[in-house]
JSON list of C-alpha atoms in Angstrom, two decimals:
[
{"chain": "D", "resi": 287, "resn": "UNK", "atom": "CA", "xyz": [121.40, 162.57, 45.09]},
{"chain": "D", "resi": 288, "resn": "UNK", "atom": "CA", "xyz": [118.33, 162.00, 47.21]},
{"chain": "D", "resi": 289, "resn": "UNK", "atom": "CA", "xyz": [118.38, 163.20, 50.79]},
{"chain": "D", "resi": 290, "resn": "UNK", "atom": "CA", "xyz": [116.08, 161.48, 53.24]},
{"chain": "D", "resi": 291, "resn": "UNK", "atom": "CA", "xyz": [113.76, 163.43, 55.50]},
{"chain": "D", "resi": 292, "resn": "UNK", "atom": "CA", "xyz": [115.89, 163.21, 58.64]},
{"chain": "D", "resi": 293, "resn": "UNK", "atom": "CA", "xyz": [118.99, 164.44, 56.80]},
{"chain": "D", "resi": 294, "resn": "UNK", "atom": "CA", "xyz": [117.04, 167.30, 55.23]},
{"chain": "D", "resi": 295, "resn": "UNK", "atom": "CA", "xyz": [115.71, 168.24, 58.67]},
{"chain": "D", "resi": 296, "resn": "UNK", "atom": "CA", "xyz": [119.25, 168.27, 60.04]},
{"chain": "D", "resi": 297, "resn": "UNK", "atom": "CA", "xyz": [120.44, 170.43, 57.14]},
{"chain": "D", "resi": 298, "resn": "UNK", "atom": "CA", "xyz": [117.64, 172.93, 57.73]},
{"chain": "D", "resi": 299, "resn": "UNK", "atom": "CA", "xyz": [118.29, 173.07, 61.47]},
{"chain": "D", "resi": 300, "resn": "UNK", "atom": "CA", "xyz": [121.99, 173.59, 60.82]},
{"chain": "D", "resi": 301, "resn": "UNK", "atom": "CA", "xyz": [121.21, 176.43, 58.43]},
{"chain": "D", "resi": 302, "resn": "UNK", "atom": "CA", "xyz": [118.85, 178.00, 60.97]},
{"chain": "D", "resi": 303, "resn": "UNK", "atom": "CA", "xyz": [121.45, 177.82, 63.74]},
{"chain": "D", "resi": 304, "resn": "UNK", "atom": "CA", "xyz": [124.08, 179.37, 61.50]},
{"chain": "D", "resi": 305, "resn": "UNK", "atom": "CA", "xyz": [121.68, 182.12, 60.46]},
{"chain": "D", "resi": 306, "resn": "UNK", "atom": "CA", "xyz": [120.76, 182.92, 64.08]},
{"chain": "D", "resi": 307, "resn": "UNK", "atom": "CA", "xyz": [124.45, 182.86, 65.07]},
{"chain": "D", "resi": 308, "resn": "UNK", "atom": "CA", "xyz": [125.03, 185.62, 62.51]},
{"chain": "D", "resi": 309, "resn": "UNK", "atom": "CA", "xyz": [122.12, 187.66, 63.85]},
{"chain": "D", "resi": 310, "resn": "UNK", "atom": "CA", "xyz": [123.24, 190.27, 66.34]},
{"chain": "D", "resi": 311, "resn": "UNK", "atom": "CA", "xyz": [119.85, 191.86, 67.09]},
{"chain": "D", "resi": 312, "resn": "UNK", "atom": "CA", "xyz": [117.36, 189.01, 67.30]},
{"chain": "D", "resi": 313, "resn": "UNK", "atom": "CA", "xyz": [114.52, 191.20, 68.42]},
{"chain": "D", "resi": 314, "resn": "UNK", "atom": "CA", "xyz": [114.66, 193.48, 65.39]},
{"chain": "D", "resi": 315, "resn": "UNK", "atom": "CA", "xyz": [114.91, 190.47, 63.08]},
{"chain": "D", "resi": 316, "resn": "UNK", "atom": "CA", "xyz": [111.59, 189.12, 64.31]},
{"chain": "D", "resi": 317, "resn": "UNK", "atom": "CA", "xyz": [109.80, 192.41, 65.07]},
{"chain": "D", "resi": 318, "resn": "UNK", "atom": "CA", "xyz": [107.83, 192.63, 61.82]},
{"chain": "D", "resi": 319, "resn": "UNK", "atom": "CA", "xyz": [106.57, 189.08, 62.15]},
{"chain": "D", "resi": 320, "resn": "UNK", "atom": "CA", "xyz": [105.56, 189.62, 65.77]},
{"chain": "D", "resi": 321, "resn": "UNK", "atom": "CA", "xyz": [103.64, 192.76, 64.85]},
{"chain": "D", "resi": 322, "resn": "UNK", "atom": "CA", "xyz": [101.91, 191.10, 61.92]},
{"chain": "D", "resi": 323, "resn": "UNK", "atom": "CA", "xyz": [101.00, 187.90, 63.67]},
{"chain": "D", "resi": 324, "resn": "UNK", "atom": "CA", "xyz": [99.77, 189.27, 66.96]},
{"chain": "D", "resi": 325, "resn": "UNK", "atom": "CA", "xyz": [98.63, 192.83, 67.17]},
{"chain": "D", "resi": 326, "resn": "UNK", "atom": "CA", "xyz": [97.33, 193.60, 63.68]},
{"chain": "D", "resi": 327, "resn": "UNK", "atom": "CA", "xyz": [95.55, 190.28, 63.39]},
{"chain": "D", "resi": 328, "resn": "UNK", "atom": "CA", "xyz": [93.36, 190.95, 66.41]},
{"chain": "D", "resi": 329, "resn": "UNK", "atom": "CA", "xyz": [92.85, 194.60, 65.49]},
{"chain": "D", "resi": 330, "resn": "UNK", "atom": "CA", "xyz": [91.60, 193.55, 62.07]},
{"chain": "D", "resi": 331, "resn": "UNK", "atom": "CA", "xyz": [89.19, 191.10, 63.67]},
{"chain": "D", "resi": 332, "resn": "UNK", "atom": "CA", "xyz": [87.95, 193.83, 66.02]},
{"chain": "D", "resi": 333, "resn": "UNK", "atom": "CA", "xyz": [87.44, 196.25, 63.11]},
{"chain": "D", "resi": 334, "resn": "UNK", "atom": "CA", "xyz": [85.45, 193.62, 61.20]},
{"chain": "D", "resi": 335, "resn": "UNK", "atom": "CA", "xyz": [83.20, 192.94, 64.18]},
{"chain": "D", "resi": 336, "resn": "UNK", "atom": "CA", "xyz": [82.78, 196.58, 65.26]},
{"chain": "D", "resi": 337, "resn": "UNK", "atom": "CA", "xyz": [83.38, 198.91, 62.30]},
{"chain": "D", "resi": 338, "resn": "UNK", "atom": "CA", "xyz": [82.00, 201.95, 64.15]},
{"chain": "D", "resi": 339, "resn": "UNK", "atom": "CA", "xyz": [84.13, 201.54, 67.29]},
{"chain": "D", "resi": 340, "resn": "UNK", "atom": "CA", "xyz": [86.71, 204.11, 68.33]},
{"chain": "D", "resi": 341, "resn": "UNK", "atom": "CA", "xyz": [90.44, 203.30, 68.26]},
{"chain": "D", "resi": 342, "resn": "UNK", "atom": "CA", "xyz": [90.45, 202.95, 72.06]},
{"chain": "D", "resi": 343, "resn": "UNK", "atom": "CA", "xyz": [87.48, 200.57, 71.93]},
{"chain": "D", "resi": 344, "resn": "UNK", "atom": "CA", "xyz": [89.12, 198.60, 69.13]},
{"chain": "D", "resi": 345, "resn": "UNK", "atom": "CA", "xyz": [92.32, 198.28, 71.16]},
{"chain": "D", "resi": 346, "resn": "UNK", "atom": "CA", "xyz": [90.33, 196.92, 74.12]},
{"chain": "D", "resi": 347, "resn": "UNK", "atom": "CA", "xyz": [88.41, 194.52, 71.89]},
{"chain": "D", "resi": 348, "resn": "UNK", "atom": "CA", "xyz": [91.63, 193.37, 70.20]},
{"chain": "D", "resi": 349, "resn": "UNK", "atom": "CA", "xyz": [93.21, 192.75, 73.61]},
{"chain": "D", "resi": 350, "resn": "UNK", "atom": "CA", "xyz": [90.22, 190.63, 74.64]},
{"chain": "D", "resi": 351, "resn": "UNK", "atom": "CA", "xyz": [90.30, 188.72, 71.36]},
{"chain": "D", "resi": 352, "resn": "UNK", "atom": "CA", "xyz": [94.00, 188.03, 71.89]},
{"chain": "D", "resi": 353, "resn": "UNK", "atom": "CA", "xyz": [93.40, 186.82, 75.46]},
{"chain": "D", "resi": 354, "resn": "UNK", "atom": "CA", "xyz": [90.53, 184.62, 74.26]},
{"chain": "D", "resi": 355, "resn": "UNK", "atom": "CA", "xyz": [92.74, 183.15, 71.54]},
{"chain": "D", "resi": 356, "resn": "UNK", "atom": "CA", "xyz": [95.52, 182.23, 73.94]},
{"chain": "D", "resi": 357, "resn": "UNK", "atom": "CA", "xyz": [93.05, 180.91, 76.51]},
{"chain": "D", "resi": 358, "resn": "UNK", "atom": "CA", "xyz": [91.56, 178.64, 73.82]},
{"chain": "D", "resi": 359, "resn": "UNK", "atom": "CA", "xyz": [95.06, 177.39, 73.01]},
{"chain": "D", "resi": 360, "resn": "UNK", "atom": "CA", "xyz": [95.72, 176.74, 76.70]},
{"chain": "D", "resi": 361, "resn": "UNK", "atom": "CA", "xyz": [92.44, 174.81, 76.98]},
{"chain": "D", "resi": 362, "resn": "UNK", "atom": "CA", "xyz": [93.29, 172.65, 73.96]},
{"chain": "D", "resi": 363, "resn": "UNK", "atom": "CA", "xyz": [96.73, 172.00, 75.40]},
{"chain": "D", "resi": 364, "resn": "UNK", "atom": "CA", "xyz": [95.30, 170.98, 78.77]},
{"chain": "D", "resi": 365, "resn": "UNK", "atom": "CA", "xyz": [92.79, 168.69, 77.08]},
{"chain": "D", "resi": 366, "resn": "UNK", "atom": "CA", "xyz": [95.53, 167.07, 74.98]},
{"chain": "D", "resi": 367, "resn": "UNK", "atom": "CA", "xyz": [97.68, 166.50, 78.08]},
{"chain": "D", "resi": 368, "resn": "UNK", "atom": "CA", "xyz": [94.70, 164.99, 79.93]},
{"chain": "D", "resi": 369, "resn": "UNK", "atom": "CA", "xyz": [93.90, 162.64, 77.05]},
{"chain": "D", "resi": 370, "resn": "UNK", "atom": "CA", "xyz": [97.56, 161.62, 76.75]},
{"chain": "D", "resi": 371, "resn": "UNK", "atom": "CA", "xyz": [97.71, 160.95, 80.50]},
{"chain": "D", "resi": 372, "resn": "UNK", "atom": "CA", "xyz": [94.49, 158.91, 80.45]},
{"chain": "D", "resi": 373, "resn": "UNK", "atom": "CA", "xyz": [95.71, 156.84, 77.50]},
{"chain": "D", "resi": 374, "resn": "UNK", "atom": "CA", "xyz": [99.02, 156.21, 79.27]},
{"chain": "D", "resi": 375, "resn": "UNK", "atom": "CA", "xyz": [97.18, 155.10, 82.41]},
{"chain": "D", "resi": 376, "resn": "UNK", "atom": "CA", "xyz": [94.96, 152.74, 80.41]},
{"chain": "D", "resi": 377, "resn": "UNK", "atom": "CA", "xyz": [97.98, 151.36, 78.58]},
{"chain": "D", "resi": 378, "resn": "UNK", "atom": "CA", "xyz": [99.78, 150.78, 81.88]},
{"chain": "D", "resi": 379, "resn": "UNK", "atom": "CA", "xyz": [96.73, 149.04, 83.36]},
{"chain": "D", "resi": 380, "resn": "UNK", "atom": "CA", "xyz": [96.47, 146.85, 80.25]},
{"chain": "D", "resi": 381, "resn": "UNK", "atom": "CA", "xyz": [100.16, 145.90, 80.50]},
{"chain": "D", "resi": 382, "resn": "UNK", "atom": "CA", "xyz": [99.80, 145.07, 84.20]},
{"chain": "D", "resi": 383, "resn": "UNK", "atom": "CA", "xyz": [96.78, 142.88, 83.47]},
{"chain": "D", "resi": 384, "resn": "UNK", "atom": "CA", "xyz": [98.70, 141.10, 80.71]},
{"chain": "D", "resi": 385, "resn": "UNK", "atom": "CA", "xyz": [101.63, 140.47, 83.06]},
{"chain": "D", "resi": 386, "resn": "UNK", "atom": "CA", "xyz": [99.26, 139.13, 85.74]},
{"chain": "D", "resi": 387, "resn": "UNK", "atom": "CA", "xyz": [97.55, 136.84, 83.23]},
{"chain": "D", "resi": 388, "resn": "UNK", "atom": "CA", "xyz": [100.94, 135.63, 82.04]},
{"chain": "D", "resi": 389, "resn": "UNK", "atom": "CA", "xyz": [102.08, 135.00, 85.62]},
{"chain": "D", "resi": 390, "resn": "UNK", "atom": "CA", "xyz": [98.90, 133.04, 86.40]},
{"chain": "D", "resi": 391, "resn": "UNK", "atom": "CA", "xyz": [99.27, 130.84, 83.32]},
{"chain": "D", "resi": 392, "resn": "UNK", "atom": "CA", "xyz": [102.94, 130.07, 83.95]},
{"chain": "D", "resi": 393, "resn": "UNK", "atom": "CA", "xyz": [103.35, 126.96, 86.16]},
{"chain": "D", "resi": 394, "resn": "UNK", "atom": "CA", "xyz": [105.11, 127.56, 89.45]},
{"chain": "D", "resi": 395, "resn": "UNK", "atom": "CA", "xyz": [108.55, 125.93, 89.70]}
]
């Protein structure tokens, strides 16, 4: 039996909710992923860029790389929100102009 995309999405969300409901210590469940995705990633980048740096220097570099990464994400997010807002304003102006044109072309009663 074929399951459409929305049903499959609902099934997966249900399974995720059930799984998280059975998880007593959420922090420990996600700890390995947090370590792998954040800290080690930036440390590896720092080691590649500065192979002769000390551990303290690498930690500082990794912290700066992490801050730069999240600042870049924040910038992209702000740009996306601005573009969305500008498009919404243009769309609203276009709809208003269409309504005005329609009102002008309709004979007064």
